[in-house]
N, CA and C of each residue as an Amber inpcrd file, in Angstrom:
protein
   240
  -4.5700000 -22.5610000  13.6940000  -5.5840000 -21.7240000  14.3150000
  -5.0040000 -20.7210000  15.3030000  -4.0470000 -20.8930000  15.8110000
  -2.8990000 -20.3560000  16.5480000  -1.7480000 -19.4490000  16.5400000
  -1.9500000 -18.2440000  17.0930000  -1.1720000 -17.4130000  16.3760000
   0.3340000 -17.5370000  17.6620000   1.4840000 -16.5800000  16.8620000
   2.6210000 -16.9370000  17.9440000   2.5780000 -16.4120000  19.6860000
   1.1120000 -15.7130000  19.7710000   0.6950000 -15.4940000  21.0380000
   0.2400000 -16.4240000  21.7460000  -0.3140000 -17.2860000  21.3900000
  -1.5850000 -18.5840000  21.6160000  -2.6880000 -17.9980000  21.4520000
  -2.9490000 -16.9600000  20.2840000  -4.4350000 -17.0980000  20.7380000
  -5.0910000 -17.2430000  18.9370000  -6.4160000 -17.5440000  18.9690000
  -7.1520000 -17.4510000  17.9800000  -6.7350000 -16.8370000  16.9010000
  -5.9410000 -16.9790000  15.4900000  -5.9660000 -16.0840000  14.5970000
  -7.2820000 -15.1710000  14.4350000  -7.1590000 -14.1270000  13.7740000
  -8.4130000 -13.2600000  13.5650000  -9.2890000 -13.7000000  12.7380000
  -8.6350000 -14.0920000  11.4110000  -9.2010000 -14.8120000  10.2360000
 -10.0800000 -16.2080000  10.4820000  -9.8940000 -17.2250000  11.3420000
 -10.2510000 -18.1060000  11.8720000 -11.8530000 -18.0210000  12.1870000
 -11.5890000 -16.4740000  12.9000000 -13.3140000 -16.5040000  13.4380000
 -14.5980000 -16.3130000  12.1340000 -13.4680000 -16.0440000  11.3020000
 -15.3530000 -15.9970000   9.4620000 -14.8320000 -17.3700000   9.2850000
 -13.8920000 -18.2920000   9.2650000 -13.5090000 -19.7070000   8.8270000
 -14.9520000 -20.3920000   9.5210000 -14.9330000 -20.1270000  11.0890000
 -15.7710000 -21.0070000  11.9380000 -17.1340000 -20.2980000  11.3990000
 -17.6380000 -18.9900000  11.2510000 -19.0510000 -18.7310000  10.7170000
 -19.6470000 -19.8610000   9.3930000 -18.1760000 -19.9360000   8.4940000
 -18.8180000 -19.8280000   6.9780000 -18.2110000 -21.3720000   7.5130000
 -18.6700000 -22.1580000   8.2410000 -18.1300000 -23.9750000   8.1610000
 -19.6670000 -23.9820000   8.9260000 -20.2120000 -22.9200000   9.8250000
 -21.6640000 -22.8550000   9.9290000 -22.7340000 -22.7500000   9.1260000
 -22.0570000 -22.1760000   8.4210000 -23.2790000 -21.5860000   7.1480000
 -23.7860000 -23.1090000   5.8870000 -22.0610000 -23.9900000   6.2580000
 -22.4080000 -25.2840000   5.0960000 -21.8710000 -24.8910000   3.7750000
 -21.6550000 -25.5920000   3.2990000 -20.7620000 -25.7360000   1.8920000
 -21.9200000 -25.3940000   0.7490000 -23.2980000 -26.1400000   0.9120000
 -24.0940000 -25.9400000   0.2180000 -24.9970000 -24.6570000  -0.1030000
 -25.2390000 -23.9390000   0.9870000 -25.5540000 -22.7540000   0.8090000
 -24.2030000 -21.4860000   0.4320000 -23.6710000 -21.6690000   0.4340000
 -21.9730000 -21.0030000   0.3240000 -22.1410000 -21.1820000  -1.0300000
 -22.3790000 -22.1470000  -1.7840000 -22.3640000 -22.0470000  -3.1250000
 -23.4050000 -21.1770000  -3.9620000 -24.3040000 -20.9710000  -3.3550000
 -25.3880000 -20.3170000  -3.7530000 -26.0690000 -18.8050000  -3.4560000
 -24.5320000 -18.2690000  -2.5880000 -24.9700000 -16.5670000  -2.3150000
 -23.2660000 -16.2640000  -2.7370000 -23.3580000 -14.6800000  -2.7040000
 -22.1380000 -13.9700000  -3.0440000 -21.8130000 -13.0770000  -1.7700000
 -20.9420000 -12.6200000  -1.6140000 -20.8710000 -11.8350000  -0.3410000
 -20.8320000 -10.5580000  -0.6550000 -21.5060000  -9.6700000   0.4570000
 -21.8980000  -8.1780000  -0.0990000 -20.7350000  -7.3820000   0.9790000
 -20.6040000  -8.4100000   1.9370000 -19.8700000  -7.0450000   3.2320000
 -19.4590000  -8.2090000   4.5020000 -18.4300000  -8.1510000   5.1220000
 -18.4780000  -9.2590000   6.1630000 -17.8990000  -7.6690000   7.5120000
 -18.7280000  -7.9590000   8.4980000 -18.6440000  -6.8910000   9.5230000
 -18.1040000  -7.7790000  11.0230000 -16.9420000  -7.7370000  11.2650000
 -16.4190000  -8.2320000  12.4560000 -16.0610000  -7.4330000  13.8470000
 -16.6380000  -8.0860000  15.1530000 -16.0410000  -7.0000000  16.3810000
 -15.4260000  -7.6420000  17.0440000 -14.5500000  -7.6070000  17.2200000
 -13.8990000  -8.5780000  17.9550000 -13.5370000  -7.9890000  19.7490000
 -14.4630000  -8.6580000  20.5510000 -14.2990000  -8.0200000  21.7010000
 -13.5760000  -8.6190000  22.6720000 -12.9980000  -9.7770000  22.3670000
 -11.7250000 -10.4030000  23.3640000 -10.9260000 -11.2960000  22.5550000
  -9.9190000 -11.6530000  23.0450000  -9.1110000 -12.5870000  22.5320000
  -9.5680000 -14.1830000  22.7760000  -9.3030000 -15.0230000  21.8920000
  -9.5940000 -16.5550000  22.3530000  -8.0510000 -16.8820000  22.3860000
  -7.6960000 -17.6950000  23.6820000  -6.8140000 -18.1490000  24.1810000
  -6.8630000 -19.6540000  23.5250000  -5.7960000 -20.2160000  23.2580000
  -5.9020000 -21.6980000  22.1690000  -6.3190000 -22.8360000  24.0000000
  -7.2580000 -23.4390000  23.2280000  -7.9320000 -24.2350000  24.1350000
  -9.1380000 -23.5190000  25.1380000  -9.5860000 -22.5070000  24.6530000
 -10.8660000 -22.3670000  25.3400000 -11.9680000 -22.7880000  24.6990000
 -12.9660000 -22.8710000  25.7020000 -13.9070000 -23.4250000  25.0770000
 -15.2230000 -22.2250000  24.7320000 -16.2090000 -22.9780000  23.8820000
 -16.8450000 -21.7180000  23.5760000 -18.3620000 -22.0140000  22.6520000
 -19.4220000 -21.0440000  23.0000000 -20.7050000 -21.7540000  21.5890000
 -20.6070000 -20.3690000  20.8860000 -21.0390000 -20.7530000  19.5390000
 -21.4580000 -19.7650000  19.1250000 -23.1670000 -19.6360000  18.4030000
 -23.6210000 -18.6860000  19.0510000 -24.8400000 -18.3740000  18.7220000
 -25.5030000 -17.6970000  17.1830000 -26.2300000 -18.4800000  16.6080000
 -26.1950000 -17.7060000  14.9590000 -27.6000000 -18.0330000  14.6420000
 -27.9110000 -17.2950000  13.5380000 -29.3910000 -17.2200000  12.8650000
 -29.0910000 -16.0790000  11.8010000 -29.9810000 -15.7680000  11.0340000
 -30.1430000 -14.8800000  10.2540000 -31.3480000 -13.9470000  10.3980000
 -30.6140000 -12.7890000  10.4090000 -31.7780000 -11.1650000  10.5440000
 -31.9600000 -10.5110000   9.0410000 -33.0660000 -10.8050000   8.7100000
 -33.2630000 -10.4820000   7.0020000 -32.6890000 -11.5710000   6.2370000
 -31.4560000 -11.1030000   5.5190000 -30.4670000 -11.8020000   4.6620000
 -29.1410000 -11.6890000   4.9980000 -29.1950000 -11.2980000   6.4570000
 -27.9480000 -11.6970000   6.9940000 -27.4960000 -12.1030000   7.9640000
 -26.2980000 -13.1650000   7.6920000 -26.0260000 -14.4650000   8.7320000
 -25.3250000 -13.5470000   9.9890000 -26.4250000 -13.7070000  10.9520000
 -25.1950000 -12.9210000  12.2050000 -24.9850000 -14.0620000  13.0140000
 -23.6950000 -13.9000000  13.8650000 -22.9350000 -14.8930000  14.7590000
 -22.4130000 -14.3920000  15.4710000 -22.5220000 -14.5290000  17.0560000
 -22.2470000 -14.0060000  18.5220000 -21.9230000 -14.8600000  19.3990000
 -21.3600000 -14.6130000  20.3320000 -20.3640000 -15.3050000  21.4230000
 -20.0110000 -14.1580000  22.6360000 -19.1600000 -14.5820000  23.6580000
 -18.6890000 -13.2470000  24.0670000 -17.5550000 -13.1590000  23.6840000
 -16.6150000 -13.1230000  22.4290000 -15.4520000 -13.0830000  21.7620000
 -15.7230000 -12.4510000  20.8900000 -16.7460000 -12.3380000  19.9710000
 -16.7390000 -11.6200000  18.9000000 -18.1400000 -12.1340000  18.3350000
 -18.8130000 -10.4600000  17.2740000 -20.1930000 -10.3380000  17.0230000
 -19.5020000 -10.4990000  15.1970000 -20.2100000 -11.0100000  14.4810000
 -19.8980000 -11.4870000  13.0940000 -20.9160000 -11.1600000  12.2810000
 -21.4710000 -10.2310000  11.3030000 -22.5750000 -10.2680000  10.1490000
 -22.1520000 -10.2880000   8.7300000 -22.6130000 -11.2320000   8.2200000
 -22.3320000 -11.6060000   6.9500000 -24.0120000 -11.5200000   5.9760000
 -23.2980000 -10.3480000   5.2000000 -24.6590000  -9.7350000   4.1570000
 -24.3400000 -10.4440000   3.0000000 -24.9680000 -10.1960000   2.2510000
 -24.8640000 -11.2170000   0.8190000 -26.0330000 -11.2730000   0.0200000
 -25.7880000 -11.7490000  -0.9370000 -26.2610000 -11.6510000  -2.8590000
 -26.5510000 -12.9470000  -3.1470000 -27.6870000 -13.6640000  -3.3410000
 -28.6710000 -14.8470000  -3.4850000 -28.1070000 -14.8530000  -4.8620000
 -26.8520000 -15.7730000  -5.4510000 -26.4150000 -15.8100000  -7.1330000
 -27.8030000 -16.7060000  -7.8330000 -28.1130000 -15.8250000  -9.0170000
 -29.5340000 -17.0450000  -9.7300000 -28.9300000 -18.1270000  -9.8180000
 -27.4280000 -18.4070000 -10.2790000 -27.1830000 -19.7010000 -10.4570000
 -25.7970000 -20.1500000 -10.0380000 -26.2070000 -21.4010000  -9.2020000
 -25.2110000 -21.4260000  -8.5130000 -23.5880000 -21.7980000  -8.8310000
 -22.3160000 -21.3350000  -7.7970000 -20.9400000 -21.2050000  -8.3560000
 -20.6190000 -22.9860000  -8.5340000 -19.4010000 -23.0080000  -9.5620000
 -19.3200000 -24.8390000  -9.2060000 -17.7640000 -24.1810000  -8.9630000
């Protein structure tokens, strides 16, 4: 999770959205666009919540580290 700075890889922060979102719904949309801001660094060992819901059909996720929206495609049938 740790990059050779100590802080948060970048990639890490859609890891922690889409381990929110659940395995089960993950199987059952496609992704249209993933939009990341990343407004500070996470230092390894801070602590932190992250705030999420969905606006329309897309999963947004906020903190004061970084704002996350994930748009996406309802598949008719789902991936195995």
């Amino acid at each position: 999770l740790v990059d050779i700075n100590g802080h948060v890889n970048n990639t890490n922060y859609i890891e922690m959205a889409l381990d929110l979102i659940g395995f089960e719904e993950l199987r059952q949309i496609r992704f249209n666009t993933i939009k990341c801001v990343f407004r500070k660094e996470i230092s390894a060992g801070a602590e932190f919540d992250i705030r999420w819901g969905m606006i329309g059909s897309d999963y947004c996720f906020r903190n004061r580290f970084f704002a996350l929206d994930i748009s996406f495609i309802r598949n008719s049938s789902p991936n195995i």
